[in-house]
Amino acid sequence: PVRVRLLCKLTFNLLPEKRLEVTGYIAENTSSGLTVHPDPSQQYTFKYIEDFPPTITKLYWVNRGLEFIPSSIARYQQLWLIYFENNSIRALPPELFSLRKVKQLYLPVNLIDELPDEISLLKQLRILSLSQNRLSNLPASFTQLRKLTALDLGYNQLIEFPEGILSLNKLE
């Protein structure tokens, strides 16, 4: 397989029309797909997140002040790993749950206070990290995440769990 490296620096800025301006970097285009994540040592500019190729498979955004996940994330149907640690995300958009290939979703150290029922649509989800958010409960549909093997909910304000949570027998 041919490996192509196209490098650039990523920065998200919220524009008045509620789109994200992106200065970013695509790390590697390999036979398994395209990886996108920040690297301040490289430079290249994309005007909008929508400018990324729809074939990206992994998306990292760590410690960058991202306040929301844009609805345009639905364009990236090949994503299987999403890693948005230490941002200011408050809610998860419905479009996130259209990504049927997501196996790993990392959202620790954000401001999320509620998980929508649509979380159950991520049928391939194996790893979910929501530590250090503001969750006080989980939706009943959470118990439909049958492939979940790892779950991190530490440092939240959880006071109750859905009935049937113990039926998630693949959790380690």
CSV table of N, CA and C in Angstrom, one decimal:
chain,number,residue,atom,x,y,z
A,1,PRO,N,0.8,-1.2,0.0
A,1,PRO,CA,0.0,0.0,0.0
A,1,PRO,C,0.9,1.3,0.0
A,2,VAL,N,0.4,2.3,-0.7
A,2,VAL,CA,1.1,3.5,-0.7
A,2,VAL,C,0.7,4.4,0.5
A,3,ARG,N,1.7,5.0,1.1
A,3,ARG,CA,1.4,5.8,2.3
A,3,ARG,C,1.7,7.3,1.9
A,4,VAL,N,0.8,8.1,2.2
A,4,VAL,CA,0.9,9.5,1.9
A,4,VAL,C,0.8,10.3,3.1
A,5,ARG,N,1.7,11.3,3.3
A,5,ARG,CA,1.7,12.1,4.5
A,5,ARG,C,1.4,13.5,4.1
A,6,LEU,N,0.3,14.1,4.6
A,6,LEU,CA,0.0,15.5,4.4
A,6,LEU,C,-0.2,16.1,5.7
A,7,LEU,N,0.7,17.0,6.1
A,7,LEU,CA,0.7,17.6,7.4
A,7,LEU,C,0.3,19.0,7.4
A,8,CYS,N,-0.4,19.4,8.5
A,8,CYS,CA,-0.8,20.8,8.7
A,8,CYS,C,-1.2,21.0,10.1
A,9,LYS,N,-1.3,22.2,10.6
A,9,LYS,CA,-1.7,22.5,12.0
A,9,LYS,C,-3.2,22.7,12.1
A,10,LEU,N,-3.8,22.3,13.2
A,10,LEU,CA,-5.2,22.4,13.4
A,10,LEU,C,-5.6,23.4,14.5
A,11,THR,N,-6.5,24.2,14.2
A,11,THR,CA,-7.1,25.1,15.2
A,11,THR,C,-8.6,25.3,14.8
A,12,PHE,N,-9.5,25.2,15.8
A,12,PHE,CA,-10.9,25.4,15.6
A,12,PHE,C,-11.3,26.8,16.1
A,13,ASN,N,-12.0,27.5,15.3
A,13,ASN,CA,-12.6,28.8,15.7
A,13,ASN,C,-14.1,28.8,15.3
A,14,LEU,N,-14.9,29.3,16.2
A,14,LEU,CA,-16.3,29.4,15.9
A,14,LEU,C,-16.6,30.7,15.1
A,15,LEU,N,-17.1,30.5,13.9
A,15,LEU,CA,-17.4,31.7,13.1
A,15,LEU,C,-18.8,32.2,13.3
A,16,PRO,N,-19.2,33.4,13.0
A,16,PRO,CA,-20.5,33.9,13.2
A,16,PRO,C,-21.6,33.1,12.7
A,17,GLU,N,-21.4,32.4,11.5
A,17,GLU,CA,-22.4,31.6,10.9
A,17,GLU,C,-22.5,30.2,11.5
A,18,LYS,N,-21.9,30.0,12.7
A,18,LYS,CA,-21.9,28.8,13.5
A,18,LYS,C,-21.2,27.6,12.8
A,19,ARG,N,-20.3,27.9,12.0
A,19,ARG,CA,-19.4,26.9,11.4
A,19,ARG,C,-18.1,27.0,12.0
A,20,LEU,N,-17.3,25.9,12.0
A,20,LEU,CA,-16.0,25.9,12.5
A,20,LEU,C,-15.0,26.2,11.5
A,21,GLU,N,-14.1,27.2,11.8
A,21,GLU,CA,-13.0,27.4,10.9
A,21,GLU,C,-11.9,26.5,11.4
A,22,VAL,N,-11.3,25.8,10.5
A,22,VAL,CA,-10.3,24.8,10.8
A,22,VAL,C,-9.0,25.1,10.2
A,23,THR,N,-7.9,25.2,11.0
A,23,THR,CA,-6.6,25.2,10.5
A,23,THR,C,-6.1,23.8,10.9
A,24,GLY,N,-5.8,22.9,10.1
A,24,GLY,CA,-5.6,21.6,10.6
A,24,GLY,C,-4.6,20.7,9.9
A,25,TYR,N,-4.4,19.5,10.3
A,25,TYR,CA,-3.5,18.6,9.7
A,25,TYR,C,-4.0,17.2,9.6
A,26,ILE,N,-3.9,16.6,8.5
A,26,ILE,CA,-4.2,15.2,8.2
A,26,ILE,C,-2.9,14.5,8.3
A,27,ALA,N,-2.9,13.5,9.2
A,27,ALA,CA,-1.6,12.8,9.5
A,27,ALA,C,-1.2,11.8,8.4
A,28,GLU,N,-2.0,10.8,8.2
A,28,GLU,CA,-1.6,9.8,7.3
A,28,GLU,C,-2.8,9.3,6.5
A,29,ASN,N,-2.6,9.1,5.2
A,29,ASN,CA,-3.6,8.4,4.4
A,29,ASN,C,-3.0,7.1,4.0
A,30,THR,N,-3.6,6.0,4.6
A,30,THR,CA,-3.1,4.7,4.3
A,30,THR,C,-4.2,3.8,3.8
A,31,SER,N,-4.0,2.6,3.5
A,31,SER,CA,-5.0,1.7,3.0
A,31,SER,C,-6.1,1.6,4.0
A,32,SER,N,-5.9,1.8,5.3
A,32,SER,CA,-6.9,1.7,6.3
A,32,SER,C,-7.7,3.0,6.5
A,33,GLY,N,-7.3,4.1,5.8
A,33,GLY,CA,-8.1,5.3,6.0
A,33,GLY,C,-7.2,6.5,6.3
A,34,LEU,N,-7.8,7.6,6.6
A,34,LEU,CA,-7.2,8.8,6.9
A,34,LEU,C,-7.3,9.2,8.4
A,35,THR,N,-6.2,9.6,9.0
A,35,THR,CA,-6.2,10.0,10.4
A,35,THR,C,-6.1,11.6,10.5
A,36,VAL,N,-6.9,12.2,11.3
A,36,VAL,CA,-6.8,13.6,11.5
A,36,VAL,C,-6.5,13.9,12.9
A,37,HIS,N,-5.5,14.7,13.3
A,37,HIS,CA,-5.3,15.1,14.6
A,37,HIS,C,-4.3,16.3,14.7
A,38,PRO,N,-4.3,17.1,15.8
A,38,PRO,CA,-3.5,18.3,15.8
A,38,PRO,C,-2.0,18.0,16.0
A,39,ASP,N,-1.2,18.8,15.4
A,39,ASP,CA,0.3,18.8,15.6
A,39,ASP,C,0.8,20.2,15.3
A,40,PRO,N,1.1,21.0,16.4
A,40,PRO,CA,1.5,22.3,16.2
A,40,PRO,C,2.8,22.6,15.5
A,41,SER,N,3.5,21.5,15.2
A,41,SER,CA,4.8,21.7,14.5
A,41,SER,C,4.7,21.8,13.0
A,42,GLN,N,3.5,21.5,12.5
A,42,GLN,CA,3.3,21.5,11.1
A,42,GLN,C,2.2,22.5,10.7
A,43,GLN,N,2.2,23.0,9.4
A,43,GLN,CA,1.2,24.0,9.0
A,43,GLN,C,0.6,23.7,7.7
A,44,TYR,N,-0.7,23.9,7.6
A,44,TYR,CA,-1.5,23.9,6.4
A,44,TYR,C,-2.8,24.3,6.8
A,45,THR,N,-3.7,24.9,5.9
A,45,THR,CA,-4.9,25.4,6.3
A,45,THR,C,-6.1,24.8,5.5
A,46,PHE,N,-7.1,24.4,6.3
A,46,PHE,CA,-8.4,24.1,5.8
A,46,PHE,C,-9.4,25.2,6.3
A,47,LYS,N,-10.2,25.7,5.5
A,47,LYS,CA,-11.1,26.8,6.0
A,47,LYS,C,-12.2,26.3,6.9
A,48,TYR,N,-12.8,25.1,6.5
A,48,TYR,CA,-13.9,24.6,7.4
A,48,TYR,C,-13.6,23.1,7.6
A,49,ILE,N,-14.2,22.6,8.7
A,49,ILE,CA,-14.1,21.2,9.0
A,49,ILE,C,-14.7,20.4,7.8
A,50,GLU,N,-15.7,20.9,7.1
A,50,GLU,CA,-16.3,20.3,6.0
A,50,GLU,C,-15.3,20.0,4.9
A,51,ASP,N,-14.2,20.7,4.9
A,51,ASP,CA,-13.1,20.5,3.9
A,51,ASP,C,-12.3,19.2,4.0
A,52,PHE,N,-12.4,18.6,5.2
A,52,PHE,CA,-11.7,17.4,5.4
A,52,PHE,C,-12.3,16.3,4.4
A,53,PRO,N,-11.5,15.4,3.9
A,53,PRO,CA,-12.1,14.3,3.1
A,53,PRO,C,-13.0,13.4,3.9
A,54,PRO,N,-14.1,12.9,3.3
A,54,PRO,CA,-15.0,12.1,4.1
A,54,PRO,C,-14.5,10.8,4.5
A,55,THR,N,-13.3,10.4,4.1
A,55,THR,CA,-12.7,9.1,4.4
A,55,THR,C,-12.0,9.1,5.8
A,56,ILE,N,-11.9,10.1,6.5
A,56,ILE,CA,-11.2,10.1,7.8
A,56,ILE,C,-11.7,9.0,8.7
A,57,THR,N,-10.9,8.3,9.4
A,57,THR,CA,-11.3,7.2,10.3
A,57,THR,C,-11.0,7.5,11.8
A,58,LYS,N,-10.1,8.5,12.1
A,58,LYS,CA,-9.9,8.8,13.4
A,58,LYS,C,-9.8,10.3,13.5
A,59,LEU,N,-10.4,10.8,14.6
A,59,LEU,CA,-10.4,12.3,14.8
A,59,LEU,C,-10.0,12.6,16.3
A,60,TYR,N,-8.9,13.3,16.5
A,60,TYR,CA,-8.4,13.6,17.8
A,60,TYR,C,-8.5,15.2,17.9
A,61,TRP,N,-9.0,15.6,19.1
A,61,TRP,CA,-9.0,17.0,19.4
A,61,TRP,C,-8.8,17.1,20.9
A,62,VAL,N,-7.6,17.4,21.4
A,62,VAL,CA,-7.3,17.4,22.8
A,62,VAL,C,-6.9,18.8,23.3
A,63,ASN,N,-7.5,19.2,24.4
A,63,ASN,CA,-7.1,20.4,25.0
A,63,ASN,C,-7.1,21.7,24.1
A,64,ARG,N,-8.2,21.8,23.3
A,64,ARG,CA,-8.2,22.9,22.4
A,64,ARG,C,-9.4,23.9,22.6
A,65,GLY,N,-10.2,23.7,23.6
A,65,GLY,CA,-11.3,24.6,23.9
A,65,GLY,C,-12.5,24.4,23.0
A,66,LEU,N,-12.6,23.3,22.4
A,66,LEU,CA,-13.8,23.0,21.5
A,66,LEU,C,-15.0,23.1,22.3
A,67,GLU,N,-16.0,23.9,21.9
A,67,GLU,CA,-17.2,24.1,22.7
A,67,GLU,C,-18.4,23.2,22.3
A,68,PHE,N,-18.3,22.7,21.0
A,68,PHE,CA,-19.4,21.8,20.6
A,68,PHE,C,-18.8,20.9,19.4
A,69,ILE,N,-19.4,19.8,19.2
A,69,ILE,CA,-19.1,19.0,18.1
A,69,ILE,C,-20.0,19.4,17.0
A,70,PRO,N,-19.4,19.8,15.9
A,70,PRO,CA,-20.3,20.4,14.8
A,70,PRO,C,-21.2,19.3,14.1
A,71,SER,N,-22.3,19.7,13.7
A,71,SER,CA,-23.2,18.7,13.0
A,71,SER,C,-22.6,18.1,11.8
A,72,SER,N,-21.7,18.8,11.2
A,72,SER,CA,-21.0,18.3,10.0
A,72,SER,C,-20.2,17.0,10.3
A,73,ILE,N,-20.1,16.6,11.5
A,73,ILE,CA,-19.4,15.4,11.8
A,73,ILE,C,-20.1,14.2,11.2
A,74,ALA,N,-21.4,14.3,10.9
A,74,ALA,CA,-22.1,13.2,10.2
A,74,ALA,C,-21.6,12.9,8.9
A,75,ARG,N,-20.8,13.8,8.3
A,75,ARG,CA,-20.2,13.6,7.0
A,75,ARG,C,-19.2,12.5,7.0
A,76,TYR,N,-18.6,12.2,8.1
A,76,TYR,CA,-17.5,11.3,8.3
A,76,TYR,C,-17.9,9.9,8.7
A,77,GLN,N,-18.6,9.2,7.9
A,77,GLN,CA,-19.2,7.9,8.2
A,77,GLN,C,-18.1,6.8,8.4
A,78,GLN,N,-16.9,7.1,8.0
A,78,GLN,CA,-15.8,6.1,8.2
A,78,GLN,C,-15.2,6.2,9.6
A,79,LEU,N,-15.5,7.2,10.4
A,79,LEU,CA,-14.9,7.4,11.7
A,79,LEU,C,-15.2,6.2,12.6
A,80,TRP,N,-14.1,5.7,13.2
A,80,TRP,CA,-14.3,4.6,14.2
A,80,TRP,C,-13.7,5.0,15.5
A,81,LEU,N,-12.9,6.1,15.5
A,81,LEU,CA,-12.3,6.6,16.8
A,81,LEU,C,-12.5,8.1,16.8
A,82,ILE,N,-13.1,8.6,17.9
A,82,ILE,CA,-13.3,10.0,18.2
A,82,ILE,C,-12.7,10.3,19.6
A,83,TYR,N,-11.8,11.2,19.6
A,83,TYR,CA,-11.0,11.5,20.9
A,83,TYR,C,-11.0,13.0,21.1
A,84,PHE,N,-12.0,13.5,21.9
A,84,PHE,CA,-12.1,15.0,22.2
A,84,PHE,C,-11.9,15.2,23.7
A,85,GLU,N,-10.7,15.0,24.2
A,85,GLU,CA,-10.4,15.2,25.6
A,85,GLU,C,-10.1,16.6,26.0
A,86,ASN,N,-10.5,17.0,27.2
A,86,ASN,CA,-10.2,18.3,27.8
A,86,ASN,C,-10.6,19.5,26.9
A,87,ASN,N,-11.8,19.5,26.6
A,87,ASN,CA,-12.4,20.7,25.8
A,87,ASN,C,-13.5,21.3,26.7
A,88,SER,N,-14.4,21.9,26.1
A,88,SER,CA,-15.6,22.5,26.8
A,88,SER,C,-16.9,22.1,26.2
A,89,ILE,N,-16.9,20.9,25.7
A,89,ILE,CA,-18.1,20.3,25.0
A,89,ILE,C,-19.2,20.1,26.1
A,90,ARG,N,-20.4,20.7,25.9
A,90,ARG,CA,-21.5,20.6,26.8
A,90,ARG,C,-22.6,19.5,26.4
A,91,ALA,N,-22.7,19.3,25.1
A,91,ALA,CA,-23.8,18.4,24.7
A,91,ALA,C,-23.3,17.6,23.5
A,92,LEU,N,-23.9,16.5,23.2
A,92,LEU,CA,-23.6,15.7,22.1
A,92,LEU,C,-24.7,15.9,21.0
A,93,PRO,N,-24.3,16.2,19.8
A,93,PRO,CA,-25.3,16.5,18.7
A,93,PRO,C,-25.9,15.2,18.2
A,94,PRO,N,-27.1,15.2,17.8
A,94,PRO,CA,-27.7,14.0,17.2
A,94,PRO,C,-26.9,13.4,16.0
A,95,GLU,N,-26.3,14.3,15.3
A,95,GLU,CA,-25.5,13.8,14.1
A,95,GLU,C,-24.4,12.8,14.5
A,96,LEU,N,-23.9,13.0,15.7
A,96,LEU,CA,-22.8,12.1,16.2
A,96,LEU,C,-23.3,10.6,16.2
A,97,PHE,N,-24.6,10.4,16.4
A,97,PHE,CA,-25.1,9.1,16.6
A,97,PHE,C,-25.4,8.4,15.2
A,98,SER,N,-25.2,9.2,14.1
A,98,SER,CA,-25.3,8.6,12.8
A,98,SER,C,-24.1,7.9,12.3
A,99,LEU,N,-23.0,8.0,13.1
A,99,LEU,CA,-21.7,7.4,12.8
A,99,LEU,C,-21.7,6.0,13.3
A,100,ARG,N,-22.2,5.1,12.5
A,100,ARG,CA,-22.4,3.7,12.9
A,100,ARG,C,-21.1,2.9,13.0
A,101,LYS,N,-20.0,3.4,12.6
A,101,LYS,CA,-18.8,2.6,12.7
A,101,LYS,C,-18.0,2.9,14.0
A,102,VAL,N,-18.4,3.9,14.8
A,102,VAL,CA,-17.7,4.3,15.9
A,102,VAL,C,-17.5,3.2,16.9
A,103,LYS,N,-16.3,2.8,17.2
A,103,LYS,CA,-16.0,1.8,18.2
A,103,LYS,C,-15.4,2.4,19.5
A,104,GLN,N,-14.7,3.5,19.4
A,104,GLN,CA,-14.1,4.2,20.5
A,104,GLN,C,-14.5,5.6,20.6
A,105,LEU,N,-15.1,6.0,21.7
A,105,LEU,CA,-15.5,7.4,21.9
A,105,LEU,C,-14.9,7.9,23.2
A,106,TYR,N,-14.0,8.9,23.1
A,106,TYR,CA,-13.3,9.4,24.3
A,106,TYR,C,-13.7,10.9,24.4
A,107,LEU,N,-14.5,11.2,25.5
A,107,LEU,CA,-14.9,12.6,25.8
A,107,LEU,C,-14.6,13.0,27.2
A,108,PRO,N,-13.5,12.6,27.8
A,108,PRO,CA,-13.2,12.9,29.2
A,108,PRO,C,-12.9,14.4,29.3
A,109,VAL,N,-13.0,14.9,30.5
A,109,VAL,CA,-12.7,16.3,30.9
A,109,VAL,C,-13.4,17.3,29.9
A,110,ASN,N,-14.7,17.2,29.9
A,110,ASN,CA,-15.6,18.2,29.2
A,110,ASN,C,-16.6,18.7,30.2
A,111,LEU,N,-17.7,19.2,29.7
A,111,LEU,CA,-18.8,19.7,30.5
A,111,LEU,C,-20.1,19.1,30.2
A,112,ILE,N,-20.1,17.8,29.8
A,112,ILE,CA,-21.3,17.1,29.4
A,112,ILE,C,-22.1,16.7,30.6
A,113,ASP,N,-23.4,17.1,30.6
A,113,ASP,CA,-24.2,16.9,31.8
A,113,ASP,C,-25.3,15.9,31.5
A,114,GLU,N,-25.4,15.5,30.2
A,114,GLU,CA,-26.5,14.5,29.8
A,114,GLU,C,-26.1,13.8,28.6
A,115,LEU,N,-26.4,12.5,28.6
A,115,LEU,CA,-26.3,11.6,27.4
A,115,LEU,C,-27.7,11.4,26.8
A,116,PRO,N,-27.8,11.7,25.6
A,116,PRO,CA,-29.1,11.5,24.9
A,116,PRO,C,-29.4,10.0,24.8
A,117,ASP,N,-30.7,9.6,24.6
A,117,ASP,CA,-31.1,8.2,24.4
A,117,ASP,C,-30.4,7.7,23.1
A,118,GLU,N,-30.1,8.6,22.2
A,118,GLU,CA,-29.5,8.1,20.9
A,118,GLU,C,-28.2,7.5,21.1
A,119,ILE,N,-27.6,7.6,22.2
A,119,ILE,CA,-26.3,6.9,22.5
A,119,ILE,C,-26.4,5.4,22.1
A,120,SER,N,-27.6,4.8,22.2
A,120,SER,CA,-27.8,3.4,21.9
A,120,SER,C,-27.6,3.1,20.4
A,121,LEU,N,-27.6,4.1,19.6
A,121,LEU,CA,-27.5,3.9,18.2
A,121,LEU,C,-26.0,3.6,17.8
A,122,LEU,N,-25.1,3.8,18.7
A,122,LEU,CA,-23.7,3.4,18.4
A,122,LEU,C,-23.5,2.0,18.8
A,123,LYS,N,-24.1,1.1,18.0
A,123,LYS,CA,-24.1,-0.4,18.2
A,123,LYS,C,-22.7,-1.0,18.2
A,124,GLN,N,-21.7,-0.4,17.5
A,124,GLN,CA,-20.4,-0.9,17.5
A,124,GLN,C,-19.5,-0.4,18.6
A,125,LEU,N,-20.0,0.4,19.5
A,125,LEU,CA,-19.2,1.1,20.5
A,125,LEU,C,-18.6,0.0,21.5
A,126,ARG,N,-17.3,0.0,21.6
A,126,ARG,CA,-16.6,-0.9,22.5
A,126,ARG,C,-16.0,-0.2,23.7
A,127,ILE,N,-15.5,1.1,23.5
A,127,ILE,CA,-14.9,1.9,24.5
A,127,ILE,C,-15.5,3.2,24.6
A,128,LEU,N,-16.0,3.6,25.8
A,128,LEU,CA,-16.6,4.9,26.1
A,128,LEU,C,-16.0,5.5,27.3
A,129,SER,N,-15.4,6.7,27.1
A,129,SER,CA,-14.8,7.4,28.2
A,129,SER,C,-15.5,8.7,28.4
A,130,LEU,N,-16.1,8.9,29.5
A,130,LEU,CA,-16.8,10.1,29.9
A,130,LEU,C,-16.4,10.6,31.2
A,131,SER,N,-15.2,10.3,31.7
A,131,SER,CA,-14.8,10.7,33.0
A,131,SER,C,-14.6,12.2,33.1
A,132,GLN,N,-14.8,12.7,34.3
A,132,GLN,CA,-14.6,14.2,34.5
A,132,GLN,C,-15.5,15.0,33.7
A,133,ASN,N,-16.8,14.7,33.7
A,133,ASN,CA,-17.8,15.5,33.1
A,133,ASN,C,-18.8,15.9,34.2
A,134,ARG,N,-20.1,16.1,33.8
A,134,ARG,CA,-21.1,16.5,34.8
A,134,ARG,C,-22.3,15.6,34.8
A,135,LEU,N,-22.1,14.4,34.5
A,135,LEU,CA,-23.2,13.5,34.3
A,135,LEU,C,-23.8,13.1,35.7
A,136,SER,N,-25.1,13.1,35.8
A,136,SER,CA,-25.7,12.7,37.1
A,136,SER,C,-26.5,11.4,36.9
A,137,ASN,N,-26.8,11.0,35.6
A,137,ASN,CA,-27.5,9.7,35.3
A,137,ASN,C,-27.2,9.3,33.9
A,138,LEU,N,-27.6,8.1,33.6
A,138,LEU,CA,-27.4,7.6,32.2
A,138,LEU,C,-28.8,7.2,31.7
A,139,PRO,N,-29.0,7.4,30.4
A,139,PRO,CA,-30.3,7.0,29.8
A,139,PRO,C,-30.6,5.5,29.9
A,140,ALA,N,-31.8,5.1,30.0
A,140,ALA,CA,-32.2,3.7,30.0
A,140,ALA,C,-31.6,3.0,28.8
A,141,SER,N,-31.6,3.7,27.6
A,141,SER,CA,-31.1,3.1,26.4
A,141,SER,C,-29.6,2.7,26.5
A,142,PHE,N,-28.9,3.2,27.5
A,142,PHE,CA,-27.5,2.9,27.6
A,142,PHE,C,-27.3,1.4,27.7
A,143,THR,N,-28.2,0.6,28.2
A,143,THR,CA,-28.1,-0.8,28.4
A,143,THR,C,-28.1,-1.6,27.0
A,144,GLN,N,-28.4,-0.8,25.9
A,144,GLN,CA,-28.4,-1.5,24.6
A,144,GLN,C,-27.0,-1.5,24.0
A,145,LEU,N,-26.0,-0.9,24.7
A,145,LEU,CA,-24.6,-0.9,24.2
A,145,LEU,C,-23.9,-2.2,24.5
A,146,ARG,N,-24.4,-3.3,23.8
A,146,ARG,CA,-24.0,-4.7,24.1
A,146,ARG,C,-22.6,-5.0,23.8
A,147,LYS,N,-21.9,-4.3,23.0
A,147,LYS,CA,-20.5,-4.5,22.6
A,147,LYS,C,-19.5,-3.8,23.5
A,148,LEU,N,-20.0,-3.0,24.4
A,148,LEU,CA,-19.1,-2.2,25.3
A,148,LEU,C,-18.2,-3.1,26.2
A,149,THR,N,-16.9,-2.9,26.0
A,149,THR,CA,-16.0,-3.7,26.8
A,149,THR,C,-15.3,-2.8,27.9
A,150,ALA,N,-15.2,-1.5,27.7
A,150,ALA,CA,-14.6,-0.6,28.6
A,150,ALA,C,-15.4,0.7,28.8
A,151,LEU,N,-15.6,1.1,30.0
A,151,LEU,CA,-16.5,2.2,30.3
A,151,LEU,C,-15.8,3.0,31.5
A,152,ASP,N,-15.5,4.3,31.2
A,152,ASP,CA,-15.0,5.1,32.3
A,152,ASP,C,-15.9,6.3,32.5
A,153,LEU,N,-16.5,6.3,33.7
A,153,LEU,CA,-17.4,7.3,34.2
A,153,LEU,C,-17.0,8.0,35.4
A,154,GLY,N,-15.7,7.8,35.8
A,154,GLY,CA,-15.2,8.4,37.0
A,154,GLY,C,-15.3,9.9,37.0
A,155,TYR,N,-15.4,10.4,38.3
A,155,TYR,CA,-15.4,11.8,38.5
A,155,TYR,C,-16.6,12.5,37.8
A,156,ASN,N,-17.7,11.9,37.9
A,156,ASN,CA,-19.0,12.6,37.5
A,156,ASN,C,-19.8,12.7,38.8
A,157,GLN,N,-21.1,13.1,38.6
A,157,GLN,CA,-22.0,13.2,39.7
A,157,GLN,C,-23.1,12.2,39.6
A,158,LEU,N,-22.7,11.0,39.2
A,158,LEU,CA,-23.7,9.9,39.0
A,158,LEU,C,-24.4,9.5,40.3
A,159,ILE,N,-25.7,9.6,40.3
A,159,ILE,CA,-26.5,9.2,41.5
A,159,ILE,C,-27.4,8.0,41.2
A,160,GLU,N,-27.6,7.6,39.9
A,160,GLU,CA,-28.3,6.4,39.6
A,160,GLU,C,-27.9,5.9,38.2
A,161,PHE,N,-28.0,4.6,38.1
A,161,PHE,CA,-27.7,3.9,36.9
A,161,PHE,C,-29.0,3.2,36.3
A,162,PRO,N,-29.1,3.1,35.0
A,162,PRO,CA,-30.3,2.4,34.5
A,162,PRO,C,-30.4,1.0,34.9
A,163,GLU,N,-31.6,0.6,35.1
A,163,GLU,CA,-31.9,-0.8,35.4
A,163,GLU,C,-31.4,-1.7,34.3
A,164,GLY,N,-30.7,-2.7,34.6
A,164,GLY,CA,-30.1,-3.6,33.5
A,164,GLY,C,-28.7,-3.3,33.1
A,165,ILE,N,-28.1,-2.3,33.8
A,165,ILE,CA,-26.7,-2.0,33.4
A,165,ILE,C,-25.8,-3.2,33.6
A,166,LEU,N,-26.1,-4.0,34.6
A,166,LEU,CA,-25.3,-5.2,34.8
A,166,LEU,C,-25.4,-6.3,33.7
A,167,SER,N,-26.4,-6.1,32.8
A,167,SER,CA,-26.5,-7.0,31.7
A,167,SER,C,-25.4,-6.7,30.6
A,168,LEU,N,-24.7,-5.7,30.7
A,168,LEU,CA,-23.6,-5.4,29.8
A,168,LEU,C,-22.4,-6.3,30.2
A,169,ASN,N,-22.5,-7.5,29.8
A,169,ASN,CA,-21.6,-8.6,30.4
A,169,ASN,C,-20.2,-8.6,29.7
A,170,LYS,N,-20.0,-7.8,28.7
A,170,LYS,CA,-18.7,-7.7,28.1
A,170,LYS,C,-17.8,-6.6,28.7
A,171,LEU,N,-18.3,-5.9,29.7
A,171,LEU,CA,-17.5,-4.9,30.4
A,171,LEU,C,-16.5,-5.6,31.2
A,172,GLU,N,-15.3,-5.0,31.1
A,172,GLU,CA,-14.2,-5.6,31.9
A,172,GLU,C,-14.0,-4.9,33.2
